[in-house]
mmCIF file with all atom_site columns, C-alpha atoms in Angstrom:
data_model
loop_
_atom_site.group_PDB
_atom_site.id
_atom_site.type_symbol
_atom_site.label_atom_id
_atom_site.label_alt_id
_atom_site.label_comp_id
_atom_site.label_asym_id
_atom_site.label_entity_id
_atom_site.label_seq_id
_atom_site.pdbx_PDB_ins_code
_atom_site.Cartn_x
_atom_site.Cartn_y
_atom_site.Cartn_z
_atom_site.occupancy
_atom_site.B_iso_or_equiv
_atom_site.pdbx_formal_charge
_atom_site.auth_seq_id
_atom_site.auth_comp_id
_atom_site.auth_asym_id
_atom_site.auth_atom_id
_atom_site.pdbx_PDB_model_num
ATOM 1   C CA . UNK R 1 1   ? 0.000   0.000   0.000   1.00 28.00 ? 1   UNK R CA 1
ATOM 2   C CA . UNK R 1 2   ? 1.245   3.500   -0.794  1.00 30.00 ? 2   UNK R CA 1
ATOM 3   C CA . UNK R 1 3   ? 2.069   5.557   2.271   1.00 29.00 ? 3   UNK R CA 1
ATOM 4   C CA . UNK R 1 4   ? -0.685  8.021   3.065   1.00 31.00 ? 4   UNK R CA 1
ATOM 5   C CA . UNK R 1 5   ? -3.427  6.200   1.159   1.00 32.00 ? 5   UNK R CA 1
ATOM 6   C CA . UNK R 1 6   ? -6.965  6.908   2.281   1.00 34.00 ? 6   UNK R CA 1
ATOM 7   C CA . UNK R 1 7   ? -8.541  4.775   5.013   1.00 34.00 ? 7   UNK R CA 1
ATOM 8   C CA . UNK R 1 8   ? -12.002 3.575   4.022   1.00 37.00 ? 8   UNK R CA 1
ATOM 9   C CA . UNK R 1 9   ? -14.393 4.816   6.718   1.00 40.00 ? 9   UNK R CA 1
ATOM 10  C CA . UNK R 1 10  ? -17.608 3.199   5.424   1.00 45.00 ? 10  UNK R CA 1
ATOM 11  C CA . UNK R 1 11  ? -19.095 6.616   4.658   1.00 59.00 ? 11  UNK R CA 1
ATOM 12  C CA . UNK R 1 12  ? -21.302 6.214   1.613   1.00 87.00 ? 12  UNK R CA 1
ATOM 13  C CA . UNK R 1 13  ? -20.686 8.776   -1.126  1.00 96.00 ? 13  UNK R CA 1
ATOM 14  C CA . UNK R 1 14  ? -23.942 9.672   -2.829  1.00 97.00 ? 14  UNK R CA 1
ATOM 15  C CA . UNK R 1 15  ? -24.224 10.556  -6.480  1.00 98.00 ? 15  UNK R CA 1
ATOM 16  C CA . UNK R 1 16  ? -25.418 14.086  -5.851  1.00 98.00 ? 16  UNK R CA 1
ATOM 17  C CA . UNK R 1 17  ? -24.646 17.647  -6.898  1.00 98.00 ? 17  UNK R CA 1
ATOM 18  C CA . UNK R 1 18  ? -22.087 18.027  -4.120  1.00 98.00 ? 18  UNK R CA 1
ATOM 19  C CA . UNK R 1 19  ? -20.018 15.182  -5.571  1.00 98.00 ? 19  UNK R CA 1
ATOM 20  C CA . UNK R 1 20  ? -20.515 16.462  -9.103  1.00 98.00 ? 20  UNK R CA 1
ATOM 21  C CA . UNK R 1 21  ? -19.204 19.901  -8.153  1.00 98.00 ? 21  UNK R CA 1
ATOM 22  C CA . UNK R 1 22  ? -16.273 18.383  -6.250  1.00 98.00 ? 22  UNK R CA 1
ATOM 23  C CA . UNK R 1 23  ? -15.182 16.210  -9.168  1.00 98.00 ? 23  UNK R CA 1
ATOM 24  C CA . UNK R 1 24  ? -15.548 18.998  -11.717 1.00 98.00 ? 24  UNK R CA 1
ATOM 25  C CA . UNK R 1 25  ? -13.635 21.428  -9.528  1.00 98.00 ? 25  UNK R CA 1
ATOM 26  C CA . UNK R 1 26  ? -10.821 18.931  -8.978  1.00 98.00 ? 26  UNK R CA 1
ATOM 27  C CA . UNK R 1 27  ? -10.491 18.145  -12.678 1.00 98.00 ? 27  UNK R CA 1
ATOM 28  C CA . UNK R 1 28  ? -10.691 21.810  -13.705 1.00 98.00 ? 28  UNK R CA 1
ATOM 29  C CA . UNK R 1 29  ? -7.701  22.483  -11.461 1.00 98.00 ? 29  UNK R CA 1
ATOM 30  C CA . UNK R 1 30  ? -5.707  19.453  -12.646 1.00 98.00 ? 30  UNK R CA 1
ATOM 31  C CA . UNK R 1 31  ? -2.749  20.021  -15.007 1.00 98.00 ? 31  UNK R CA 1
ATOM 32  C CA . UNK R 1 32  ? -3.520  17.207  -17.445 1.00 98.00 ? 32  UNK R CA 1
ATOM 33  C CA . UNK R 1 33  ? -0.564  15.482  -19.089 1.00 98.00 ? 33  UNK R CA 1
ATOM 34  C CA . UNK R 1 34  ? -1.036  14.368  -22.671 1.00 97.00 ? 34  UNK R CA 1
ATOM 35  C CA . UNK R 1 35  ? 1.366   11.749  -24.064 1.00 95.00 ? 35  UNK R CA 1
ATOM 36  C CA . UNK R 1 36  ? 2.824   11.918  -27.587 1.00 88.00 ? 36  UNK R CA 1
ATOM 37  C CA . UNK R 1 37  ? 1.422   9.160   -29.766 1.00 82.00 ? 37  UNK R CA 1
ATOM 38  C CA . UNK R 1 38  ? 4.430   8.277   -31.904 1.00 79.00 ? 38  UNK R CA 1
ATOM 39  C CA . UNK R 1 39  ? 3.790   4.718   -33.128 1.00 79.00 ? 39  UNK R CA 1
ATOM 40  C CA . UNK R 1 40  ? 1.123   4.149   -30.469 1.00 82.00 ? 40  UNK R CA 1
ATOM 41  C CA . UNK R 1 41  ? -2.542  4.047   -31.373 1.00 93.00 ? 41  UNK R CA 1
ATOM 42  C CA . UNK R 1 42  ? -4.922  6.577   -29.826 1.00 96.00 ? 42  UNK R CA 1
ATOM 43  C CA . UNK R 1 43  ? -7.758  5.400   -27.608 1.00 96.00 ? 43  UNK R CA 1
ATOM 44  C CA . UNK R 1 44  ? -10.271 6.999   -25.263 1.00 98.00 ? 44  UNK R CA 1
ATOM 45  C CA . UNK R 1 45  ? -12.164 5.587   -22.289 1.00 98.00 ? 45  UNK R CA 1
ATOM 46  C CA . UNK R 1 46  ? -15.142 6.809   -20.309 1.00 98.00 ? 46  UNK R CA 1
ATOM 47  C CA . UNK R 1 47  ? -14.853 6.778   -16.517 1.00 98.00 ? 47  UNK R CA 1
ATOM 48  C CA . UNK R 1 48  ? -18.543 7.285   -15.841 1.00 98.00 ? 48  UNK R CA 1
ATOM 49  C CA . UNK R 1 49  ? -20.127 8.043   -12.484 1.00 98.00 ? 49  UNK R CA 1
ATOM 50  C CA . UNK R 1 50  ? -23.552 6.457   -12.046 1.00 98.00 ? 50  UNK R CA 1
ATOM 51  C CA . UNK R 1 51  ? -25.790 5.362   -9.214  1.00 98.00 ? 51  UNK R CA 1
ATOM 52  C CA . UNK R 1 52  ? -24.890 2.009   -7.674  1.00 98.00 ? 52  UNK R CA 1
ATOM 53  C CA . UNK R 1 53  ? -28.396 0.787   -8.425  1.00 98.00 ? 53  UNK R CA 1
ATOM 54  C CA . UNK R 1 54  ? -28.793 -2.909  -7.724  1.00 96.00 ? 54  UNK R CA 1
ATOM 55  C CA . UNK R 1 55  ? -25.088 -3.331  -7.068  1.00 96.00 ? 55  UNK R CA 1
ATOM 56  C CA . UNK R 1 56  ? -21.890 -4.509  -8.700  1.00 96.00 ? 56  UNK R CA 1
ATOM 57  C CA . UNK R 1 57  ? -22.646 -8.257  -8.761  1.00 95.00 ? 57  UNK R CA 1
ATOM 58  C CA . UNK R 1 58  ? -19.027 -8.944  -7.739  1.00 96.00 ? 58  UNK R CA 1
ATOM 59  C CA . UNK R 1 59  ? -18.028 -11.654 -5.222  1.00 95.00 ? 59  UNK R CA 1
ATOM 60  C CA . UNK R 1 60  ? -17.251 -10.053 -1.880  1.00 96.00 ? 60  UNK R CA 1
ATOM 61  C CA . UNK R 1 61  ? -19.411 -6.958  -2.403  1.00 96.00 ? 61  UNK R CA 1
ATOM 62  C CA . UNK R 1 62  ? -22.758 -6.717  -0.616  1.00 95.00 ? 62  UNK R CA 1
ATOM 63  C CA . UNK R 1 63  ? -25.885 -6.337  -2.709  1.00 95.00 ? 63  UNK R CA 1
ATOM 64  C CA . UNK R 1 64  ? -27.898 -3.208  -1.813  1.00 95.00 ? 64  UNK R CA 1
ATOM 65  C CA . UNK R 1 65  ? -31.442 -3.530  -0.553  1.00 94.00 ? 65  UNK R CA 1
ATOM 66  C CA . UNK R 1 66  ? -33.459 -1.926  -3.299  1.00 95.00 ? 66  UNK R CA 1
ATOM 67  C CA . UNK R 1 67  ? -31.995 0.747   -5.563  1.00 97.00 ? 67  UNK R CA 1
ATOM 68  C CA . UNK R 1 68  ? -28.874 2.429   -4.166  1.00 97.00 ? 68  UNK R CA 1
ATOM 69  C CA . UNK R 1 69  ? -28.119 6.098   -4.866  1.00 97.00 ? 69  UNK R CA 1
ATOM 70  C CA . UNK R 1 70  ? -24.497 5.624   -3.832  1.00 98.00 ? 70  UNK R CA 1
ATOM 71  C CA . UNK R 1 71  ? -21.930 6.883   -6.333  1.00 98.00 ? 71  UNK R CA 1
ATOM 72  C CA . UNK R 1 72  ? -20.384 4.164   -8.466  1.00 98.00 ? 72  UNK R CA 1
ATOM 73  C CA . UNK R 1 73  ? -18.095 3.728   -11.469 1.00 98.00 ? 73  UNK R CA 1
ATOM 74  C CA . UNK R 1 74  ? -19.356 1.889   -14.535 1.00 98.00 ? 74  UNK R CA 1
ATOM 75  C CA . UNK R 1 75  ? -16.989 -0.992  -15.348 1.00 97.00 ? 75  UNK R CA 1
ATOM 76  C CA . UNK R 1 76  ? -17.162 -3.917  -17.736 1.00 96.00 ? 76  UNK R CA 1
ATOM 77  C CA . UNK R 1 77  ? -15.644 -7.353  -18.167 1.00 91.00 ? 77  UNK R CA 1
ATOM 78  C CA . UNK R 1 78  ? -14.539 -7.779  -21.757 1.00 84.00 ? 78  UNK R CA 1
ATOM 79  C CA . UNK R 1 79  ? -16.089 -10.574 -23.799 1.00 80.00 ? 79  UNK R CA 1
ATOM 80  C CA . UNK R 1 80  ? -14.121 -13.833 -23.902 1.00 67.00 ? 80  UNK R CA 1
ATOM 81  C CA . UNK R 1 81  ? -14.444 -13.883 -27.698 1.00 64.00 ? 81  UNK R CA 1
ATOM 82  C CA . UNK R 1 82  ? -12.293 -10.761 -28.161 1.00 57.00 ? 82  UNK R CA 1
ATOM 83  C CA . UNK R 1 83  ? -8.810  -11.147 -29.603 1.00 51.00 ? 83  UNK R CA 1
ATOM 84  C CA . UNK R 1 84  ? -7.214  -8.727  -27.148 1.00 59.00 ? 84  UNK R CA 1
ATOM 85  C CA . UNK R 1 85  ? -7.612  -8.519  -23.355 1.00 52.00 ? 85  UNK R CA 1
ATOM 86  C CA . UNK R 1 86  ? -10.482 -11.014 -23.316 1.00 52.00 ? 86  UNK R CA 1
ATOM 87  C CA . UNK R 1 87  ? -12.224 -11.307 -19.954 1.00 67.00 ? 87  UNK R CA 1
ATOM 88  C CA . UNK R 1 88  ? -10.345 -8.413  -18.383 1.00 87.00 ? 88  UNK R CA 1
ATOM 89  C CA . UNK R 1 89  ? -11.821 -5.529  -16.406 1.00 93.00 ? 89  UNK R CA 1
ATOM 90  C CA . UNK R 1 90  ? -12.183 -2.360  -18.468 1.00 95.00 ? 90  UNK R CA 1
ATOM 91  C CA . UNK R 1 91  ? -13.741 1.054   -18.712 1.00 97.00 ? 91  UNK R CA 1
ATOM 92  C CA . UNK R 1 92  ? -15.978 1.509   -21.772 1.00 97.00 ? 92  UNK R CA 1
ATOM 93  C CA . UNK R 1 93  ? -13.784 2.763   -24.580 1.00 96.00 ? 93  UNK R CA 1
ATOM 94  C CA . UNK R 1 94  ? -11.670 1.934   -27.587 1.00 94.00 ? 94  UNK R CA 1
ATOM 95  C CA . UNK R 1 95  ? -9.742  3.286   -30.530 1.00 94.00 ? 95  UNK R CA 1
ATOM 96  C CA . UNK R 1 96  ? -10.261 6.840   -31.687 1.00 96.00 ? 96  UNK R CA 1
ATOM 97  C CA . UNK R 1 97  ? -11.437 6.683   -35.295 1.00 95.00 ? 97  UNK R CA 1
ATOM 98  C CA . UNK R 1 98  ? -10.081 8.972   -37.999 1.00 93.00 ? 98  UNK R CA 1
ATOM 99  C CA . UNK R 1 99  ? -11.577 12.441  -37.647 1.00 94.00 ? 99  UNK R CA 1
ATOM 100 C CA . UNK R 1 100 ? -12.831 11.807  -34.109 1.00 96.00 ? 100 UNK R CA 1
ATOM 101 C CA . UNK R 1 101 ? -11.879 13.686  -30.964 1.00 97.00 ? 101 UNK R CA 1
ATOM 102 C CA . UNK R 1 102 ? -11.243 11.751  -27.731 1.00 97.00 ? 102 UNK R CA 1
ATOM 103 C CA . UNK R 1 103 ? -14.575 13.090  -26.441 1.00 98.00 ? 103 UNK R CA 1
ATOM 104 C CA . UNK R 1 104 ? -16.475 11.866  -29.493 1.00 98.00 ? 104 UNK R CA 1
ATOM 105 C CA . UNK R 1 105 ? -14.791 8.461   -29.296 1.00 98.00 ? 105 UNK R CA 1
ATOM 106 C CA . UNK R 1 106 ? -15.504 8.014   -25.586 1.00 98.00 ? 106 UNK R CA 1
ATOM 107 C CA . UNK R 1 107 ? -19.177 8.928   -26.007 1.00 98.00 ? 107 UNK R CA 1
ATOM 108 C CA . UNK R 1 108 ? -19.521 6.633   -29.020 1.00 98.00 ? 108 UNK R CA 1
ATOM 109 C CA . UNK R 1 109 ? -17.879 3.687   -27.249 1.00 97.00 ? 109 UNK R CA 1
ATOM 110 C CA . UNK R 1 110 ? -19.961 4.228   -24.115 1.00 98.00 ? 110 UNK R CA 1
ATOM 111 C CA . UNK R 1 111 ? -23.160 3.942   -26.130 1.00 98.00 ? 111 UNK R CA 1
ATOM 112 C CA . UNK R 1 112 ? -21.918 1.063   -28.283 1.00 96.00 ? 112 UNK R CA 1
ATOM 113 C CA . UNK R 1 113 ? -20.616 -1.037  -25.383 1.00 96.00 ? 113 UNK R CA 1
ATOM 114 C CA . UNK R 1 114 ? -23.187 -0.527  -22.633 1.00 97.00 ? 114 UNK R CA 1
ATOM 115 C CA . UNK R 1 115 ? -26.066 1.362   -24.238 1.00 97.00 ? 115 UNK R CA 1
ATOM 116 C CA . UNK R 1 116 ? -25.569 4.567   -22.228 1.00 98.00 ? 116 UNK R CA 1
ATOM 117 C CA . UNK R 1 117 ? -26.051 7.690   -24.339 1.00 98.00 ? 117 UNK R CA 1
ATOM 118 C CA . UNK R 1 118 ? -24.549 10.837  -22.854 1.00 98.00 ? 118 UNK R CA 1
ATOM 119 C CA . UNK R 1 119 ? -23.794 14.283  -24.249 1.00 98.00 ? 119 UNK R CA 1
ATOM 120 C CA . UNK R 1 120 ? -20.682 16.448  -24.333 1.00 98.00 ? 120 UNK R CA 1
ATOM 121 C CA . UNK R 1 121 ? -22.248 18.503  -21.538 1.00 98.00 ? 121 UNK R CA 1
ATOM 122 C CA . UNK R 1 122 ? -21.964 15.461  -19.243 1.00 98.00 ? 122 UNK R CA 1
ATOM 123 C CA . UNK R 1 123 ? -18.168 15.643  -19.384 1.00 98.00 ? 123 UNK R CA 1
ATOM 124 C CA . UNK R 1 124 ? -16.632 16.579  -16.019 1.00 98.00 ? 124 UNK R CA 1
ATOM 125 C CA . UNK R 1 125 ? -13.004 16.647  -17.097 1.00 98.00 ? 125 UNK R CA 1
ATOM 126 C CA . UNK R 1 126 ? -9.990  14.531  -17.981 1.00 98.00 ? 126 UNK R CA 1
ATOM 127 C CA . UNK R 1 127 ? -7.218  12.543  -16.333 1.00 98.00 ? 127 UNK R CA 1
ATOM 128 C CA . UNK R 1 128 ? -3.670  12.010  -17.575 1.00 98.00 ? 128 UNK R CA 1
ATOM 129 C CA . UNK R 1 129 ? -3.013  9.932   -20.672 1.00 98.00 ? 129 UNK R CA 1
ATOM 130 C CA . UNK R 1 130 ? -1.736  6.434   -19.946 1.00 97.00 ? 130 UNK R CA 1
ATOM 131 C CA . UNK R 1 131 ? 0.612   4.656   -22.360 1.00 95.00 ? 131 UNK R CA 1
ATOM 132 C CA . UNK R 1 132 ? 0.021   0.896   -22.400 1.00 93.00 ? 132 UNK R CA 1
ATOM 133 C CA . UNK R 1 133 ? 2.458   -1.907  -23.105 1.00 88.00 ? 133 UNK R CA 1
ATOM 134 C CA . UNK R 1 134 ? 0.172   -3.102  -25.902 1.00 84.00 ? 134 UNK R CA 1
ATOM 135 C CA . UNK R 1 135 ? 0.726   0.051   -27.931 1.00 88.00 ? 135 UNK R CA 1
ATOM 136 C CA . UNK R 1 136 ? -2.052  2.470   -27.007 1.00 91.00 ? 136 UNK R CA 1
ATOM 137 C CA . UNK R 1 137 ? -2.154  5.982   -25.632 1.00 96.00 ? 137 UNK R CA 1
ATOM 138 C CA . UNK R 1 138 ? -5.349  6.052   -23.569 1.00 97.00 ? 138 UNK R CA 1
ATOM 139 C CA . UNK R 1 139 ? -7.092  9.365   -22.920 1.00 98.00 ? 139 UNK R CA 1
ATOM 140 C CA . UNK R 1 140 ? -9.402  8.982   -19.885 1.00 98.00 ? 140 UNK R CA 1
ATOM 141 C CA . UNK R 1 141 ? -12.466 11.231  -19.744 1.00 98.00 ? 141 UNK R CA 1
ATOM 142 C CA . UNK R 1 142 ? -14.713 11.495  -16.697 1.00 98.00 ? 142 UNK R CA 1
ATOM 143 C CA . UNK R 1 143 ? -18.485 11.694  -17.224 1.00 98.00 ? 143 UNK R CA 1
ATOM 144 C CA . UNK R 1 144 ? -21.580 12.180  -15.098 1.00 98.00 ? 144 UNK R CA 1
ATOM 145 C CA . UNK R 1 145 ? -23.930 9.343   -16.011 1.00 98.00 ? 145 UNK R CA 1
ATOM 146 C CA . UNK R 1 146 ? -26.635 9.913   -13.408 1.00 98.00 ? 146 UNK R CA 1
ATOM 147 C CA . UNK R 1 147 ? -29.165 7.214   -12.590 1.00 97.00 ? 147 UNK R CA 1
ATOM 148 C CA . UNK R 1 148 ? -28.556 5.195   -15.786 1.00 97.00 ? 148 UNK R CA 1
ATOM 149 C CA . UNK R 1 149 ? -31.397 2.785   -14.932 1.00 95.00 ? 149 UNK R CA 1
ATOM 150 C CA . UNK R 1 150 ? -31.267 0.644   -18.062 1.00 93.00 ? 150 UNK R CA 1
ATOM 151 C CA . UNK R 1 151 ? -28.003 -0.509  -19.607 1.00 96.00 ? 151 UNK R CA 1
ATOM 152 C CA . UNK R 1 152 ? -27.713 -2.744  -22.653 1.00 94.00 ? 152 UNK R CA 1
ATOM 153 C CA . UNK R 1 153 ? -24.297 -4.406  -22.946 1.00 93.00 ? 153 UNK R CA 1
ATOM 154 C CA . UNK R 1 154 ? -23.119 -5.299  -26.444 1.00 92.00 ? 154 UNK R CA 1
ATOM 155 C CA . UNK R 1 155 ? -22.564 -9.064  -26.216 1.00 88.00 ? 155 UNK R CA 1
ATOM 156 C CA . UNK R 1 156 ? -19.937 -8.976  -28.962 1.00 89.00 ? 156 UNK R CA 1
ATOM 157 C CA . UNK R 1 157 ? -17.697 -6.792  -26.791 1.00 88.00 ? 157 UNK R CA 1
ATOM 158 C CA . UNK R 1 158 ? -18.946 -6.951  -23.201 1.00 93.00 ? 158 UNK R CA 1
ATOM 159 C CA . UNK R 1 159 ? -19.455 -10.017 -21.030 1.00 93.00 ? 159 UNK R CA 1
ATOM 160 C CA . UNK R 1 160 ? -20.934 -8.090  -18.096 1.00 94.00 ? 160 UNK R CA 1
ATOM 161 C CA . UNK R 1 161 ? -21.456 -4.569  -16.725 1.00 95.00 ? 161 UNK R CA 1
ATOM 162 C CA . UNK R 1 162 ? -20.749 -3.654  -13.098 1.00 96.00 ? 162 UNK R CA 1
ATOM 163 C CA . UNK R 1 163 ? -21.599 -0.614  -10.982 1.00 98.00 ? 163 UNK R CA 1
ATOM 164 C CA . UNK R 1 164 ? -18.762 -0.590  -8.438  1.00 98.00 ? 164 UNK R CA 1
ATOM 165 C CA . UNK R 1 165 ? -19.334 1.859   -5.568  1.00 98.00 ? 165 UNK R CA 1
ATOM 166 C CA . UNK R 1 166 ? -16.712 4.596   -5.192  1.00 98.00 ? 166 UNK R CA 1
ATOM 167 C CA . UNK R 1 167 ? -16.297 3.580   -1.558  1.00 97.00 ? 167 UNK R CA 1
ATOM 168 C CA . UNK R 1 168 ? -14.727 0.310   -2.717  1.00 97.00 ? 168 UNK R CA 1
ATOM 169 C CA . UNK R 1 169 ? -11.810 2.192   -4.261  1.00 97.00 ? 169 UNK R CA 1
ATOM 170 C CA . UNK R 1 170 ? -11.106 3.931   -0.939  1.00 97.00 ? 170 UNK R CA 1
ATOM 171 C CA . UNK R 1 171 ? -10.245 0.654   0.799   1.00 95.00 ? 171 UNK R CA 1
ATOM 172 C CA . UNK R 1 172 ? -7.328  0.625   3.234   1.00 94.00 ? 172 UNK R CA 1
ATOM 173 C CA . UNK R 1 173 ? -5.538  -2.043  1.191   1.00 97.00 ? 173 UNK R CA 1
ATOM 174 C CA . UNK R 1 174 ? -5.724  -0.080  -2.083  1.00 97.00 ? 174 UNK R CA 1
ATOM 175 C CA . UNK R 1 175 ? -3.677  0.127   -4.186  1.00 97.00 ? 175 UNK R CA 1
ATOM 176 C CA . UNK R 1 176 ? -1.881  -3.207  -4.345  1.00 97.00 ? 176 UNK R CA 1
ATOM 177 C CA . UNK R 1 177 ? 1.721   -2.776  -5.512  1.00 96.00 ? 177 UNK R CA 1
ATOM 178 C CA . UNK R 1 178 ? 4.450   -5.177  -6.539  1.00 94.00 ? 178 UNK R CA 1
ATOM 179 C CA . UNK R 1 179 ? 7.822   -4.675  -8.238  1.00 92.00 ? 179 UNK R CA 1
ATOM 180 C CA . UNK R 1 180 ? 8.020   -4.541  -12.031 1.00 90.00 ? 180 UNK R CA 1
ATOM 181 C CA . UNK R 1 181 ? 10.980  -5.881  -13.960 1.00 86.00 ? 181 UNK R CA 1
ATOM 182 C CA . UNK R 1 182 ? 11.569  -2.284  -15.087 1.00 83.00 ? 182 UNK R CA 1
ATOM 183 C CA . UNK R 1 183 ? 13.619  -0.292  -12.593 1.00 80.00 ? 183 UNK R CA 1
ATOM 184 C CA . UNK R 1 184 ? 11.676  2.516   -10.945 1.00 80.00 ? 184 UNK R CA 1
ATOM 185 C CA . UNK R 1 185 ? 8.248   1.114   -11.794 1.00 90.00 ? 185 UNK R CA 1
ATOM 186 C CA . UNK R 1 186 ? 5.696   -0.864  -9.800  1.00 94.00 ? 186 UNK R CA 1
ATOM 187 C CA . UNK R 1 187 ? 2.785   -2.969  -11.003 1.00 95.00 ? 187 UNK R CA 1
ATOM 188 C CA . UNK R 1 188 ? -0.497  -1.516  -9.746  1.00 96.00 ? 188 UNK R CA 1
ATOM 189 C CA . UNK R 1 189 ? -3.772  -3.279  -9.010  1.00 96.00 ? 189 UNK R CA 1
ATOM 190 C CA . UNK R 1 190 ? -6.946  -2.039  -7.319  1.00 98.00 ? 190 UNK R CA 1
ATOM 191 C CA . UNK R 1 191 ? -8.828  -4.528  -5.100  1.00 97.00 ? 191 UNK R CA 1
ATOM 192 C CA . UNK R 1 192 ? -12.532 -5.027  -5.770  1.00 97.00 ? 192 UNK R CA 1
ATOM 193 C CA . UNK R 1 193 ? -14.463 -7.434  -3.585  1.00 96.00 ? 193 UNK R CA 1
ATOM 194 C CA . UNK R 1 194 ? -12.480 -10.658 -3.402  1.00 96.00 ? 194 UNK R CA 1
ATOM 195 C CA . UNK R 1 195 ? -10.568 -9.929  -6.604  1.00 94.00 ? 195 UNK R CA 1
ATOM 196 C CA . UNK R 1 196 ? -8.707  -7.027  -8.190  1.00 96.00 ? 196 UNK R CA 1
ATOM 197 C CA . UNK R 1 197 ? -8.437  -4.881  -11.309 1.00 96.00 ? 197 UNK R CA 1
ATOM 198 C CA . UNK R 1 198 ? -5.129  -4.515  -13.162 1.00 94.00 ? 198 UNK R CA 1
ATOM 199 C CA . UNK R 1 199 ? -3.555  -1.462  -14.764 1.00 94.00 ? 199 UNK R CA 1
ATOM 200 C CA . UNK R 1 200 ? -4.199  0.306   -17.072 1.00 95.00 ? 200 UNK R CA 1
ATOM 201 C CA . UNK R 1 201 ? -7.807  0.403   -15.797 1.00 96.00 ? 201 UNK R CA 1
ATOM 202 C CA . UNK R 1 202 ? -6.578  0.255   -12.188 1.00 97.00 ? 202 UNK R CA 1
ATOM 203 C CA . UNK R 1 203 ? -4.185  3.147   -12.766 1.00 97.00 ? 203 UNK R CA 1
ATOM 204 C CA . UNK R 1 204 ? -6.987  5.348   -14.084 1.00 98.00 ? 204 UNK R CA 1
ATOM 205 C CA . UNK R 1 205 ? -9.263  4.420   -11.169 1.00 98.00 ? 205 UNK R CA 1
ATOM 206 C CA . UNK R 1 206 ? -6.468  5.159   -8.716  1.00 98.00 ? 206 UNK R CA 1
ATOM 207 C CA . UNK R 1 207 ? -5.721  8.570   -10.220 1.00 98.00 ? 207 UNK R CA 1
ATOM 208 C CA . UNK R 1 208 ? -9.416  9.437   -10.194 1.00 98.00 ? 208 UNK R CA 1
ATOM 209 C CA . UNK R 1 209 ? -9.611  8.432   -6.532  1.00 98.00 ? 209 UNK R CA 1
ATOM 210 C CA . UNK R 1 210 ? -6.564  10.465  -5.598  1.00 98.00 ? 210 UNK R CA 1
ATOM 211 C CA . UNK R 1 211 ? -7.424  13.653  -7.477  1.00 98.00 ? 211 UNK R CA 1
ATOM 212 C CA . UNK R 1 212 ? -11.200 13.791  -7.243  1.00 98.00 ? 212 UNK R CA 1
ATOM 213 C CA . UNK R 1 213 ? -11.965 12.126  -3.904  1.00 98.00 ? 213 UNK R CA 1
ATOM 214 C CA . UNK R 1 214 ? -8.836  12.272  -1.753  1.00 97.00 ? 214 UNK R CA 1
ATOM 215 C CA . UNK R 1 215 ? -7.655  15.637  -3.118  1.00 97.00 ? 215 UNK R CA 1
ATOM 216 C CA . UNK R 1 216 ? -4.070  14.523  -3.756  1.00 98.00 ? 216 UNK R CA 1
ATOM 217 C CA . UNK R 1 217 ? -2.020  15.439  -6.829  1.00 98.00 ? 217 UNK R CA 1
ATOM 218 C CA . UNK R 1 218 ? -1.012  11.981  -8.049  1.00 98.00 ? 218 UNK R CA 1
ATOM 219 C CA . UNK R 1 219 ? 0.541   10.896  -11.345 1.00 98.00 ? 219 UNK R CA 1
ATOM 220 C CA . UNK R 1 220 ? 0.253   7.287   -12.508 1.00 97.00 ? 220 UNK R CA 1
ATOM 221 C CA . UNK R 1 221 ? 2.565   7.011   -15.511 1.00 94.00 ? 221 UNK R CA 1
ATOM 222 C CA . UNK R 1 222 ? 5.155   5.297   -13.297 1.00 94.00 ? 222 UNK R CA 1
ATOM 223 C CA . UNK R 1 223 ? 2.831   2.373   -12.631 1.00 95.00 ? 223 UNK R CA 1
ATOM 224 C CA . UNK R 1 224 ? 3.103   -0.741  -14.775 1.00 95.00 ? 224 UNK R CA 1
ATOM 225 C CA . UNK R 1 225 ? 0.744   -3.479  -15.975 1.00 91.00 ? 225 UNK R CA 1
ATOM 226 C CA . UNK R 1 226 ? 0.888   -7.173  -15.039 1.00 82.00 ? 226 UNK R CA 1
ATOM 227 C CA . UNK R 1 227 ? 2.278   -9.408  -17.764 1.00 67.00 ? 227 UNK R CA 1
ATOM 228 C CA . UNK R 1 228 ? -1.136  -10.803 -18.766 1.00 67.00 ? 228 UNK R CA 1
ATOM 229 C CA . UNK R 1 229 ? -2.521  -7.281  -19.320 1.00 60.00 ? 229 UNK R CA 1
ATOM 230 C CA . UNK R 1 230 ? 0.218   -6.313  -21.774 1.00 57.00 ? 230 UNK R CA 1
ATOM 231 C CA . UNK R 1 231 ? -0.843  -8.541  -24.631 1.00 61.00 ? 231 UNK R CA 1
#
């Protein structure tokens, strides 16, 4: 665990205007770092805040009684039929098509993958680009998704959709770190229930947590991916 990481105090963060203003204010003040593409391909992902609803459906996480208004992040498990990163945790997103902006790509992928249609006005801000070992420069954009009562995952790309409460990312044992074979880097994972999420998704979740919830200026480009997530 990184020294000074937040202790989870079981206080439920609601998806309300107070949180929305806090996240927007934090991202407005953040000095975003964009990475040069070079030979890497450009991609964009949507880190979308929604209501927890009926829960994450993840082993080790309690199921709410009724519909929960707690703030959550929309995550997916990639379809097993995909050629790359099959079965892995992900944020909705993908390659930026020719002529698209990162914002346009993130909104398009969000609708295509999970059936959530948002507008440019739902954008709260951006996190730092993350360069993956598999040859992508990922631009993470943070959106306000609201209640999002009905989601429709695209079976060709998404095995399942999960609303993971923000509180889960504030756990005392997060993040999980281990040495990388590259000097000066550590492999980062974020625990969720009885399992964990690997970087790059974990790195983006961790930076969001640090900047927007904990109020700490934290870069994540020094964090590496596990071997299985690099293919």
